[in-house]
Structure formats: C-alpha cells, structure tokens
XYZ file of C-alpha atoms in Angstrom:
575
model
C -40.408 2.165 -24.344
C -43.587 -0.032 -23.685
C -44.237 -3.046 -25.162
C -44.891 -3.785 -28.832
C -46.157 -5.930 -31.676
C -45.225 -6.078 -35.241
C -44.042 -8.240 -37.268
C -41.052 -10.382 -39.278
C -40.771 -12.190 -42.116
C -41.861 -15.918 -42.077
C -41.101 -18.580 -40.668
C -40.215 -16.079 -37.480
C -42.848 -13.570 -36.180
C -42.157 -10.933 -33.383
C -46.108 -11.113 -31.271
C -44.182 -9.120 -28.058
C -41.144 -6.718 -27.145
C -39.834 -4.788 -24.136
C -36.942 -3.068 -23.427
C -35.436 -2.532 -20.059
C -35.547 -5.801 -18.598
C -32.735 -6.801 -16.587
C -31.407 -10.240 -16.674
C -29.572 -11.003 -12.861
C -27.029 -13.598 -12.776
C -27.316 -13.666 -8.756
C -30.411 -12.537 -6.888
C -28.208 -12.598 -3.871
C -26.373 -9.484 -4.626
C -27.683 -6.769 -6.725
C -24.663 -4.556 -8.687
C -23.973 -3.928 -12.276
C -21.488 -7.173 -12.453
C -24.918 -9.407 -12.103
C -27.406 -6.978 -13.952
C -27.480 -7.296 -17.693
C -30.130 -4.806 -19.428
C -31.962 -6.582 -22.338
C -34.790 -7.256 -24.115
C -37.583 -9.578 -23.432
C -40.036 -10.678 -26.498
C -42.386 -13.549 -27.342
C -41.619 -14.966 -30.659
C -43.711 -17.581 -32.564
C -40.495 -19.629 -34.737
C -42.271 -21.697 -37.135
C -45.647 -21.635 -35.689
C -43.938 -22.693 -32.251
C -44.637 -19.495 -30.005
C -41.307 -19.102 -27.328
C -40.372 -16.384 -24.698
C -36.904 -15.166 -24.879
C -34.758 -12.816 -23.626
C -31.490 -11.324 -25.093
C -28.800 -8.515 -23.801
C -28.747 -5.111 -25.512
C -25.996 -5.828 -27.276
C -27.727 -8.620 -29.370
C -30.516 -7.454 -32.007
C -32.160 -10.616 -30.898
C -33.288 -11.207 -34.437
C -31.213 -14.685 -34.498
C -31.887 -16.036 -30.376
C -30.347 -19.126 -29.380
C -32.555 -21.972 -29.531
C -31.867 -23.212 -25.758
C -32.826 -23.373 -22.301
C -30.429 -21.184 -20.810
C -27.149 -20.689 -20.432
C -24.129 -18.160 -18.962
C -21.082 -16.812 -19.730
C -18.094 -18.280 -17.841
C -15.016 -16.787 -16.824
C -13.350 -19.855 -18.133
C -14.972 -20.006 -20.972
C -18.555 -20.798 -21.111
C -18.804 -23.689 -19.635
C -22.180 -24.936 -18.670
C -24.147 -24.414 -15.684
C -26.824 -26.744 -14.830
C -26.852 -25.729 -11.102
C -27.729 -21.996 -11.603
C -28.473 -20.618 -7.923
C -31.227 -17.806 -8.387
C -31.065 -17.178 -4.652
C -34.265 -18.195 -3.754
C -36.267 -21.694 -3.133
C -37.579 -23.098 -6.480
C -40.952 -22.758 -7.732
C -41.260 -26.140 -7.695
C -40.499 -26.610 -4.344
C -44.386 -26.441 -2.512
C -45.583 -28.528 -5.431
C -43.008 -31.186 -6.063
C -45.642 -34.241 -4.672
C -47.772 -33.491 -7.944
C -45.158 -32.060 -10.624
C -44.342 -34.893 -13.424
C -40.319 -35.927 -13.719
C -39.433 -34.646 -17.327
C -36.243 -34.534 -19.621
C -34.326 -31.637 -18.954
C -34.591 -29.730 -22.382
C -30.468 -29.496 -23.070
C -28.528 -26.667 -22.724
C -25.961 -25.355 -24.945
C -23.595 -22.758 -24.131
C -24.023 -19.495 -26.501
C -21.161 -17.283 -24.457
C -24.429 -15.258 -23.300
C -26.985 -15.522 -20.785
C -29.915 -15.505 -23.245
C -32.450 -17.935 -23.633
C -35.270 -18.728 -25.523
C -37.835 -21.382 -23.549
C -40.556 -22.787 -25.558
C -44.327 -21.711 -24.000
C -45.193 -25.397 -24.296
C -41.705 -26.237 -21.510
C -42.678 -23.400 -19.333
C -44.076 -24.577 -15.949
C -44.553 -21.775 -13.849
C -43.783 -18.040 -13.330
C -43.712 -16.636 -9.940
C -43.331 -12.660 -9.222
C -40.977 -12.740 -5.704
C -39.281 -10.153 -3.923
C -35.957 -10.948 -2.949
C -33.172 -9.920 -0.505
C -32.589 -6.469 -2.309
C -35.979 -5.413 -2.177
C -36.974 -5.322 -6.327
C -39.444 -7.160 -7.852
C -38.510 -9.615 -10.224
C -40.111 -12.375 -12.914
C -39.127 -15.895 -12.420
C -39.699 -18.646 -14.921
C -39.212 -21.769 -14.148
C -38.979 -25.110 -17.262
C -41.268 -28.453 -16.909
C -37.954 -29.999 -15.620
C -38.443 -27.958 -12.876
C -35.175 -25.717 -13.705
C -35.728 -21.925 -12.939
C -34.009 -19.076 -15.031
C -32.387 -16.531 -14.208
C -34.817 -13.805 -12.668
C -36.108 -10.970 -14.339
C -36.575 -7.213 -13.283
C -39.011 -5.003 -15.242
C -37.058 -1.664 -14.931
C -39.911 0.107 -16.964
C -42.531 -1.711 -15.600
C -44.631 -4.245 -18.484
C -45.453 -7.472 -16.416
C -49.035 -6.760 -17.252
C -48.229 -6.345 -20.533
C -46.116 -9.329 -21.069
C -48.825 -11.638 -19.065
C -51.822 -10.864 -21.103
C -49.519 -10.999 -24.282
C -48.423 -14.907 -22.845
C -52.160 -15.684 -22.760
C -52.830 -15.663 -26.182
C -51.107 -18.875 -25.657
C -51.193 -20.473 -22.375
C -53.231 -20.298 -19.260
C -51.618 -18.780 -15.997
C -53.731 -19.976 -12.899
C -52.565 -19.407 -9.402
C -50.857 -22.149 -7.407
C -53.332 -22.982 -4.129
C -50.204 -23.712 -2.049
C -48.543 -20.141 -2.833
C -50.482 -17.227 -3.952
C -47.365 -15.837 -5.668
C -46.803 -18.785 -8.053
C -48.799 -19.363 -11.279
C -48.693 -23.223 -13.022
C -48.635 -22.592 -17.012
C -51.629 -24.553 -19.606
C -51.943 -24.626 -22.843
C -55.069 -22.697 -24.062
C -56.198 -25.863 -26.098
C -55.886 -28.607 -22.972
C -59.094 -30.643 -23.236
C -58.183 -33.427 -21.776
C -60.324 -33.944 -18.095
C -57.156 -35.839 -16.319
C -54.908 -33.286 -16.571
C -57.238 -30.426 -15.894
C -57.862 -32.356 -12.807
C -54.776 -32.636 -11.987
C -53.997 -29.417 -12.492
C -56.660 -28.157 -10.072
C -54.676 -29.816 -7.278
C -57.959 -29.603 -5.218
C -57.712 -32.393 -2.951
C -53.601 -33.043 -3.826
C -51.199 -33.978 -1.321
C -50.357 -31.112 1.344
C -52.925 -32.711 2.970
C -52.289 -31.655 6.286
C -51.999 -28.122 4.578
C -55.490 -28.546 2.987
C -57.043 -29.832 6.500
C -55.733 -26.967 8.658
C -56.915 -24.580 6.335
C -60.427 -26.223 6.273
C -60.482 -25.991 9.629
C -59.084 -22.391 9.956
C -61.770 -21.211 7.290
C -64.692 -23.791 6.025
C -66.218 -21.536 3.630
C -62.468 -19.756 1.790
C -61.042 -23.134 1.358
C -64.254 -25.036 -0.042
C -65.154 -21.858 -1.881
C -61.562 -21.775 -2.924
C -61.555 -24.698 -4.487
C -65.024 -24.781 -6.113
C -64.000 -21.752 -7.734
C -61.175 -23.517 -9.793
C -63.546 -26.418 -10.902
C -65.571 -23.600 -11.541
C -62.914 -22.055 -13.914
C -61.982 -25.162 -15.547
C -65.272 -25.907 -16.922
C -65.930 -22.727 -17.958
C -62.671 -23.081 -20.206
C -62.826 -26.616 -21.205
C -66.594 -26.161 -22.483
C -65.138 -23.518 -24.651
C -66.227 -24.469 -27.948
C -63.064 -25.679 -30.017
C -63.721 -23.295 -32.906
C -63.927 -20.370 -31.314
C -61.178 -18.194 -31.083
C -58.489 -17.971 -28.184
C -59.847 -15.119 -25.634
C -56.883 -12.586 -25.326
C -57.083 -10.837 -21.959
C -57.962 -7.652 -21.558
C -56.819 -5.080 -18.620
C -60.584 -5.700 -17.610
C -59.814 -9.214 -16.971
C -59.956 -10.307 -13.318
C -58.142 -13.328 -14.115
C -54.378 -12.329 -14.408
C -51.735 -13.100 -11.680
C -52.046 -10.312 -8.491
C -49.463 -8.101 -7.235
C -46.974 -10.109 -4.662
C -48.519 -8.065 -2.062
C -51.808 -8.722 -2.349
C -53.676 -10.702 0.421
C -55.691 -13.773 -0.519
C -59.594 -13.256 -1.427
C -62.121 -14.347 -3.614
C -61.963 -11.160 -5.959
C -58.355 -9.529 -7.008
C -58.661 -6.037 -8.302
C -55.636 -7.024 -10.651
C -56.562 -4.863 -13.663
C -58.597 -1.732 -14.247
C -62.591 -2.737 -14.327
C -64.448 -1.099 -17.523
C -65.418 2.283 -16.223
C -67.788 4.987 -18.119
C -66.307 8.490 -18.823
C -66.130 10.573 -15.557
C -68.792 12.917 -15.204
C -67.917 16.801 -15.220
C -67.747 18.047 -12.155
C -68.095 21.841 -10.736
C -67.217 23.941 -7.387
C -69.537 26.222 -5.923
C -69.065 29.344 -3.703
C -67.995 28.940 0.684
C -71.087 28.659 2.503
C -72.017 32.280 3.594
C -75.762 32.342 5.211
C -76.143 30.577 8.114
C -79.569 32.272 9.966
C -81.343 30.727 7.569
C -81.161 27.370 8.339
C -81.786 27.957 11.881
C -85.843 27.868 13.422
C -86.869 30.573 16.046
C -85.084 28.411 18.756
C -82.387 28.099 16.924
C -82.085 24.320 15.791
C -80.807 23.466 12.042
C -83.071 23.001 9.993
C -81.456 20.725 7.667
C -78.121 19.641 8.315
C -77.736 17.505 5.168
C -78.585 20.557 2.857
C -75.683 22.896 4.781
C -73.542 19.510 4.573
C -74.021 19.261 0.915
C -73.534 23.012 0.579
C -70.048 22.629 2.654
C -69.271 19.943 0.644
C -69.700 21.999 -2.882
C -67.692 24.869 -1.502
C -66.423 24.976 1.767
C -67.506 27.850 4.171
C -66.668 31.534 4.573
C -64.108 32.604 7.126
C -66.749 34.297 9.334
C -68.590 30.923 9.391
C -66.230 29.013 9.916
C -65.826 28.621 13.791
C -69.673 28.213 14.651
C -70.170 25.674 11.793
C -66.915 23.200 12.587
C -68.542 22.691 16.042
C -71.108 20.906 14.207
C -69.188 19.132 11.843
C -66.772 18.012 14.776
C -69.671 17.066 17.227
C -69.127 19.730 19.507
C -72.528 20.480 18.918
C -75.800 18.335 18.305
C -77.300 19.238 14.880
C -80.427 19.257 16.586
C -79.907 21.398 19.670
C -81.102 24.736 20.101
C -79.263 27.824 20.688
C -80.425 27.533 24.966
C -79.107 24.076 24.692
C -75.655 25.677 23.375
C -74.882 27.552 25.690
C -75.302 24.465 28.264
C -73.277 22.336 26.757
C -70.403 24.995 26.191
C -70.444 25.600 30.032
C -70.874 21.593 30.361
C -67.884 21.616 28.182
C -65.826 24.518 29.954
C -66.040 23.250 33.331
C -65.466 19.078 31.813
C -62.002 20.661 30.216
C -60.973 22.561 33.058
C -60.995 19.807 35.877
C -59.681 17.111 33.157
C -56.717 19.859 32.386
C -55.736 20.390 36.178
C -55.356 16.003 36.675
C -52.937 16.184 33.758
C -49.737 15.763 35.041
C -47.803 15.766 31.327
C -49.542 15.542 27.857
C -47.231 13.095 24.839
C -48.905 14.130 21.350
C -47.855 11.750 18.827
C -45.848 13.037 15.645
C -48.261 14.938 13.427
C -51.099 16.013 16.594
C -49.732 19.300 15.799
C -50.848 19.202 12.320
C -54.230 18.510 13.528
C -55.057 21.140 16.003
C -53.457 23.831 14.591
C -55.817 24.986 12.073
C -58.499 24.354 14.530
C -57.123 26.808 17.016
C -56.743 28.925 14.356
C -60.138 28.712 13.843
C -61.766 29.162 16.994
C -59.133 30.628 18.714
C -60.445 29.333 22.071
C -58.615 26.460 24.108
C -61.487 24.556 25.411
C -63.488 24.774 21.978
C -60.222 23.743 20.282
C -59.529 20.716 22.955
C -63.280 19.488 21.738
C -62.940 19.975 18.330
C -60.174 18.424 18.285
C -61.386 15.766 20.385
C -63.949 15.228 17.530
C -61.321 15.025 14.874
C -59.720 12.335 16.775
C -62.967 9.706 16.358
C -62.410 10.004 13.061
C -58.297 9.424 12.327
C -57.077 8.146 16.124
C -56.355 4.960 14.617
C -53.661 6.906 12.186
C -51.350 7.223 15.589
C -51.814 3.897 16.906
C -48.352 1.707 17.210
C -49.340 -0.849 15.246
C -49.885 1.318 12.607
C -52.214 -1.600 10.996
C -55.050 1.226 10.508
C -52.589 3.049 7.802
C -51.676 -0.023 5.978
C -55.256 -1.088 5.998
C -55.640 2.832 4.114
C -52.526 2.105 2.072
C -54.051 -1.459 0.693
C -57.489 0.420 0.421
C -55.659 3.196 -1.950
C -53.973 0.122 -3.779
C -57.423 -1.231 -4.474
C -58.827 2.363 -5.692
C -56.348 2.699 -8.038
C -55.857 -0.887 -9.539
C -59.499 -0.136 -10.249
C -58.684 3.299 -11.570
C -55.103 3.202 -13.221
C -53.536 -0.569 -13.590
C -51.056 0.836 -15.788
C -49.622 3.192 -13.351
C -50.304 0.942 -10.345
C -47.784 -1.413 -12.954
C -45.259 1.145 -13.051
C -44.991 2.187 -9.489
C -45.072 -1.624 -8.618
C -42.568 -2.490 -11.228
C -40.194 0.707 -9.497
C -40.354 -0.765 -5.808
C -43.375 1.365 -5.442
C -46.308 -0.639 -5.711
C -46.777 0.004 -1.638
C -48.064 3.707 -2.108
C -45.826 4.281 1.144
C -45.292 7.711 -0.306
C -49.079 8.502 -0.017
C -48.195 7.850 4.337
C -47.889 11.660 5.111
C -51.148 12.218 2.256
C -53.393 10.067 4.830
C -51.469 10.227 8.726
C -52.492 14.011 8.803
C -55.156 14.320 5.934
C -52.633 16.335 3.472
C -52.175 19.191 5.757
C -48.584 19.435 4.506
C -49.240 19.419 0.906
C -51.753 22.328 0.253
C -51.566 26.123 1.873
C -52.952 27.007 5.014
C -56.611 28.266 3.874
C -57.018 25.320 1.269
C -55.836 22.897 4.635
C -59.373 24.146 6.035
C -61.304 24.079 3.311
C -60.313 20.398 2.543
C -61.144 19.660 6.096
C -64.437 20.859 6.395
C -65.083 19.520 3.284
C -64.056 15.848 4.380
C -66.287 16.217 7.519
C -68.967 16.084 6.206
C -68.618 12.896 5.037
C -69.768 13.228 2.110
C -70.502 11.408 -0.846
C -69.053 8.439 0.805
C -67.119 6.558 3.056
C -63.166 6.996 2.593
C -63.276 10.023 0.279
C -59.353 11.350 1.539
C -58.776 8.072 -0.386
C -60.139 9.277 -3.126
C -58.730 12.424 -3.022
C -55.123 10.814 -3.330
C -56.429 9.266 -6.209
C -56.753 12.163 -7.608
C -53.737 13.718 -7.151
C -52.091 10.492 -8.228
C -53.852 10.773 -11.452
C -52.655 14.478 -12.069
C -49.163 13.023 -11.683
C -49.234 9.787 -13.807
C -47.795 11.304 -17.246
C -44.851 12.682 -15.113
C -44.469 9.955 -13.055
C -44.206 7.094 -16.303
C -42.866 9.740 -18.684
C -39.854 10.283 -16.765
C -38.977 6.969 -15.979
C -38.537 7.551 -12.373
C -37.477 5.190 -10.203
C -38.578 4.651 -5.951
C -36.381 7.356 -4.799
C -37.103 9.918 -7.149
C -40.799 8.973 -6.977
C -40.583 9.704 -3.548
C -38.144 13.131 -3.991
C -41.520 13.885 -6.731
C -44.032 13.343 -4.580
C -42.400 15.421 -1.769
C -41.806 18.329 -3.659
C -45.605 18.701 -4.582
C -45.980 19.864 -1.421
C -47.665 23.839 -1.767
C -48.305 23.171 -5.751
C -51.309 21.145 -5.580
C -54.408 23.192 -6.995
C -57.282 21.972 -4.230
C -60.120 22.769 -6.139
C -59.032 20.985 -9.584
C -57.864 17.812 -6.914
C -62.013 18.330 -5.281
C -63.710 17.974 -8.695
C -61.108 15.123 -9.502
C -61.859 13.234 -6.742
C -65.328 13.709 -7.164
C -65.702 12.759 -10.941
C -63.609 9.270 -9.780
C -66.227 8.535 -7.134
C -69.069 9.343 -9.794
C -67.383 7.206 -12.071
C -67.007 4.536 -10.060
C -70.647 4.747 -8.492
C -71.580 4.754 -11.872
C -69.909 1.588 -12.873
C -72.461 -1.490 -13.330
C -70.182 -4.238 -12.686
C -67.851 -2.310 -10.100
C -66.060 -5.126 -7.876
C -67.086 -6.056 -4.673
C -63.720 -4.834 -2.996
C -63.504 -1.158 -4.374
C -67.590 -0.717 -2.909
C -66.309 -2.226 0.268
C -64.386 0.823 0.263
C -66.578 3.147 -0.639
C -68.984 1.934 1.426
C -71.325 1.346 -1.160
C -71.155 -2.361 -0.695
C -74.682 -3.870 0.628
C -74.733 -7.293 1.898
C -77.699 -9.607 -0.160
C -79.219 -10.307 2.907
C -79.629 -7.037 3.774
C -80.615 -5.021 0.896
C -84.172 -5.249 1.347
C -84.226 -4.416 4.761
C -81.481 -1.162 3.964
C -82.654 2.060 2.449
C -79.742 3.051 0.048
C -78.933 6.498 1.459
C -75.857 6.569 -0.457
C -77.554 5.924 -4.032
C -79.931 8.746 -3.312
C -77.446 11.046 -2.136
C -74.795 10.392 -4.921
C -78.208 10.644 -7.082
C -78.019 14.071 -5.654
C -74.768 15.470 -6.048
C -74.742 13.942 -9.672
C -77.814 16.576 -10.587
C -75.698 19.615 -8.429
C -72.823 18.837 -10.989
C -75.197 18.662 -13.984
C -76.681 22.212 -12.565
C -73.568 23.740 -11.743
C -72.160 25.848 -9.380
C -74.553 28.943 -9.586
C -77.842 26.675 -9.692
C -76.086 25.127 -6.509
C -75.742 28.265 -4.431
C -79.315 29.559 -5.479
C -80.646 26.532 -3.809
C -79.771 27.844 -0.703
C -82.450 28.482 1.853
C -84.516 27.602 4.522
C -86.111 24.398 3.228
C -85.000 20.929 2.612
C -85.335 20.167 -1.043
C-alpha cells in the first residue's frame, strides 16, 4: 500500500498515510515482542499539522494527543527514559540546541503518538545493531521516539509530504541527521543560528578546514546560500512542495558527503527507441592492400549494434583485446604473434604455480572458446584483465566504488525503487556483486556471454556502460520486485534465479535508451556524468573536443535509421 492523501471532515484532515510501518519498542533486539506494525500519517487537527503513528489495531481516526507513551506490564505506567538503543540525535549538537519544556506525556495503554511538526527537532535515518533501516524522530526537548522501520519502503514519500510544512536541512556535524524549520521562519537570528556555520565543535570545524579548505568553506557557503534563497521567498507566494526532482531532501545513510546528492530522480525526457542490428559479417573490407583497418571506429560501432559472426569472431577480439594494433598490417601480425609465442612460452616455463582468483575462470573461458589457442587466449585474456583487474583486488574498494556508481545511476533513474530496495536492507545493490565481478557471465547463455562481451569492448557509447546494463535489467525487474513486497532475502533468492532468463538483446536496447536518455538530459547532475564520463571540467572544455557528444550524436541517428539502414552502411569508408 503506498502512501496516500484524502481527506476528513473538519476540524481534522488526513494530508498523509502509510501502512506497514513498524513501531520498535527496543532497537537493541529485533523480534515480534518489540515490533508493532502500524500506521504512520500526517494529520493537520485544527489547522495544527502533526505526525503520528498508531498500531493496526487502532483506526487512528481518534490519536492520542501526546508525546509518546508505552504500554507497561504493570500497567502503563510512564516512561520518560525510553532507551532507543542508540546515542540521541541531540547528542553532536547539544552546545547549540535551546533547553525547552518537555511537552507532557500521558499514558494511552499504547505506544502511539502524535508529535506536533512545530515540537519536532530532528529526524535522523540510522542503521542499528540488527542491520534495518529505521526513522528516528526526536522532540525540541530533545526526547527521541521510538524508531521507525518502513517495511514497504515510503521515507521519500513521507519526507516530501513533511515539507509542505517544515524544512529538513542536514546537520554539518552528522550527515545522517536533519534539524526541522518551519517553512515560514523569517526571522535572521534563528536562521543563523540554525546554519551552525561557525558554532561550537570548533576544533571539529578547524580540522576539517585544514583537512579540506575548499569542502568545508564551500560547505558552509552553500547553507548561507540556501537560507537566503528561502528567506527572500516572497511571503505570498505559496509553500514549494518537493518534488522527486528535488535535490534537496535528506540522502540515503550510505551516502558519502559531496556537494551534489543524487537523492531523487532528476527530470529526464522519454527514452529514445532503440534498435539491434545484424553480427558483424564482412571483415576484408575494412582492411587496405597491406592489410591495416581502415576504420576501427566504424567496425566498433558496427560491433557495438550487433555483435560479430562466429567466423569473425577470433580475428576481431584480438583487436578489441589489444592483442593487435588497429593500425598494424597483416606483415606486422604475424611478428607480433611470434613476438607473442615465444614472450608466453619462456614466461610459462618460470611459473612455478599459477593462483586465479574466484571467477578468472569465468573470464577466460569463453575466450578459449573462441580462439581455441593457449598463447592467443593467455593475451586476450591478458587484455581483459586492464580492463576489470581491479574487480579481484583484496580490498575490493574497486567493486564498491561500481556498487556506489550503480547507486548513483539509478537514484537518477528509479528513486522509487532505489526507496524500496533501501527501505528492504537493500539499498547496497550487493546483489548486483556477481552482475559486475565477472561482467554477467553467469546470468545470460553461453553465445549471448560473447556477444555482451564484445559488445562492452568496444567501449562504446561511454565510459561504465556494464553499469548501465544492470540498470537495465534492474528496470525490467522493478514491478516484480515492489509488487511482491519482497524483502532482502528474497530479493536476493529473485535476483539469483534470473540467471539464464534474461533476454540480452531487449537488456542492449535498454541500456542503451537509459544512456540516451540520460545524455539527453539538460540539467543531468554532475555525479551521474562523472560516471558516464561525460563530465568535462570548465577549465577544460575549450581546450577538449567532445568525442563523446559526437559519437552519442551518432548512435542516436543509427537508432533513428534502424537496424537495416545500419548494416547497409557497411563498407570500406569512414562515414
């Protein structure tokens, strides 16, 4: 059930609703004795908006007017000194929070509350012990609730509904923890204040300057710049409610710090149709009387559009894989194969015992399959390796760096699904690992395995593409995925059994229509063209031809064409 609006009867008026949110009494343990399934809804009460939450069993048409308060084996007696299991909120800004009245608490025999939006102080999204994500609130007299898990995901949905009437900006001591406004504050002292930009935490604020200048000055000019730009709001205009193309709402807990959060979905264009063409099956024709290409980036694009013919297969890959030099002539070949030969040969007899990581196998076997020679496979091979090495390194920082790259894709892409998977424990995309340690050679058949490969070296129409492709797939499973309510382990059993039932070619054009989509996109954010590689630096762009604009200009007219204008390009020349 996703969240809702409608409406009661004056003077109560129902702006928010969602079902499935759990309600834990201890964030220490995790069992069904300290999970209560409710509701959670934003309710204006005589004009006065709140934020309450209320257990199944209540209709929540009648919620208590308190703070909070439990149910007590002896009888529901208060409890002031609720332990949520975690340090407060408050805790890393306590030098600049202001000492209120604790709003009372009366006992209702039930652990639901209703908090006024104008006594909420912050809300914080932590991960605790038992590894779920939850919402915690915490009241102006610094008091958290209890925490909140959104079992069917919603957190994006609840936080732009909350912004109709307050402002949620992120605490510059704890990137996790946003400090609650009113939308109408126009006073200057408080805004101030509420900047914290040269608070106490000095020593904090000084060994960050002095770790990074230019993030923590830039940093903090950008919250003066986002006061201003809210207090000069003129008084009669109406409040802005956020839309999922707003930068501005609170990031994922597992987001790194930056200037620009890919938080929501940017406003993209319809994606272009895309179409295959047919394998790659002339190859003398791109070859002069010595021999030489004549224009690798035409066979490249060609490869790209359809992949190559069996028969074609083995000479072309030693191009793609750097056996070969796209300019060198036949003569020059059959050098460098001897070269090559004898290099293997005296390198194979010093080996005294060869360790291929987990998944190496994956990786040459198609090749050998291919070429089925051991010295062109050992090359080939090698030239696989400059491109995905870093996959099998210990550290395995180069496949979280992918992992946080996919993350950034699809925020752009899909917030709503990026919501549910994070909302389910999932928000990692550690079951994409397999999709991008061996470049999804356990998830399609044997023959589309080359094809994809072939199609990925050739690097083409951008950087990072295999991330693209599991965007792709991701998208073909979305409706599944949030339809049946899974949860981490049986998003995990889901995306294991794709394996074999992925159709490569309808996953190719997907993953192409993203990319043109997102090239397309005018006000695409700085992070998702880092990973694309489309990003140019300002004080470079004059200097840098923009290959990649003229070569996505390119493969937009081949999908305009179509596949059979494609292939009848084919030739000698380089048009």
């Amino acid at each position: 059930m996703g969240g809702r609006q409608s409406t009661w009867r004056e003077p109560n008026q129902l702006i928010f609703e969602k079902e499935g949110v759990y309600l834990h009494t201890n964030a220490k343990r995790s069992n069904q004795d300290t999970s209560i399934p409710g509701f959670i809804r934003i309710v204006e009460r005589a004009g006065l908006p709140a934020l309450e939450w209320s257990p199944l069993e209540d209709d929540g048409r009648n919620a208590p007017a308190v703070l909070y308060s439990k149910k007590d084996g002896d009888g529901g007696e208060e409890d002031t000194n609720f332990d949520p299991g975690y340090e407060p909120d408050w805790a890393v800004i306590s030098t600049v929070k202001k000492e209120r009245e604790h709003v009372p608490v009366k006992s209702s025999g039930q652990w639901a509350f209703s908090l006024p939006l104008s006594e909420l102080y912050s809300l914080r999204r932590s991960r605790f012990s038992l590894g779920r994500n939850f919402l915690v609130l915490t009241s102006r007299g610094g008091h958290p609730l209890p925490p909140l898990h959104f079992h069917r995901g919603g957190t994006r949905e609840l936080l732009r509904a909350l912004q109709r009437y307050i402002i949620l900006d992120p605490s510059p001591l704890d990137g996790r923890l946003f400090l609650a406004y009113p939308q109408d504050s126009g006073t200057l002292p408080q805004s101030f204040d509420r900047l914290q930009f040269l608070d106490d935490g000095g020593n904090d604020l000084v060994s960050r300057f002095i770790h990074d200048p230019y993030a923590t000055t830039f940093g903090g000019f950008s919250k003066v710049t986002n006061f201003f730009r809210a207090a000069l709001r003129p008084p009669e205009s109406p409040i802005h409610t956020r839309t999922p193309q707003d930068p501005s709402l609170p990031p994922q807990p597992d987001e790194e710090p930056g200037f620009e959060l890919i938080t929501c979905g940017v406003e993209l264009g319809p994606k272009p149709d895309v179409t295959r063409g047919q394998p790659l099956d002339k190859w003398e024709e791109f070859l002069d009387s010595e021999g030489r290409v004549t224009c690798k980036e035409k066979i490249k694009e060609l490869v790209f559009r359809g992949g190559i013919t069996h028969s074609l297969r083995k000479e072309i890959w030693k191009f793609l894989l750097g056996f070969y030099p796209w300019n060198s002539t036949a003569k020059e070949r059959e050098d460098i194969l001897r070269v090559k030969t004898d290099e293997y040969f005296r390198m194979k007899v010093q080996w005294k015992s060869v360790s291929y990581v987990q998944g190496m196998s994956d990786l040459l076997s198609p090749i050998l399959f291919v070429t089925q020679n051991e010295v062109e496979s050992f090359w080939c091979l090698t030239g696989f390796m400059e491109l995905v090495h870093q996959n099998f390194e210990e550290s395995q920082e180069a496949m979280k760096q992918q992992l946080l790259q996919l993350s950034i894709l699809l925020k752009a892409l899909d917030p709503e699904l990026c919501d549910f998977l994070d909302s389910q424990d999932s928000g990692s995309l550690c079951f994409c690992f397999r999709w991008l340690l061996i470049w999804f050679k356990r998830e399609f058949s044997f023959e589309d395995i080359l094809t994809l490969w072939e199609v990925l070296w050739t690097r083409l129409p951008c950087e990072n593409f295999h991330l693209l492709i599991a965007c792709s797939i991701l998208e073909s499973q979305r409706e599944e995925l949030i339809g049946s309510n899974h949860d981490f382990n049986t998003i995990l059993k889901h995306i294991n059994e794709l394996t074999m039932k992925l159709d490569l070619q309808s996953v190719l054009r997907g993953a192409e229509a993203i990319y043109l989509q997102l090239f397309l996109c005018k006000e695409l954010p700085v992070m998702v063209k880092q990973v694309l590689g489309l990003y140019v630096p300002p004080s470079s762009e004059e200097e840098s031809p923009d290959s990649q604009a003229s070569e996505t200009q390119r493969l937009l007219s081949q999908s305009q064409e179509g596949a059979a204008a494609s292939n009848s390009a084919c030739g000698p020349s380089c048009s």
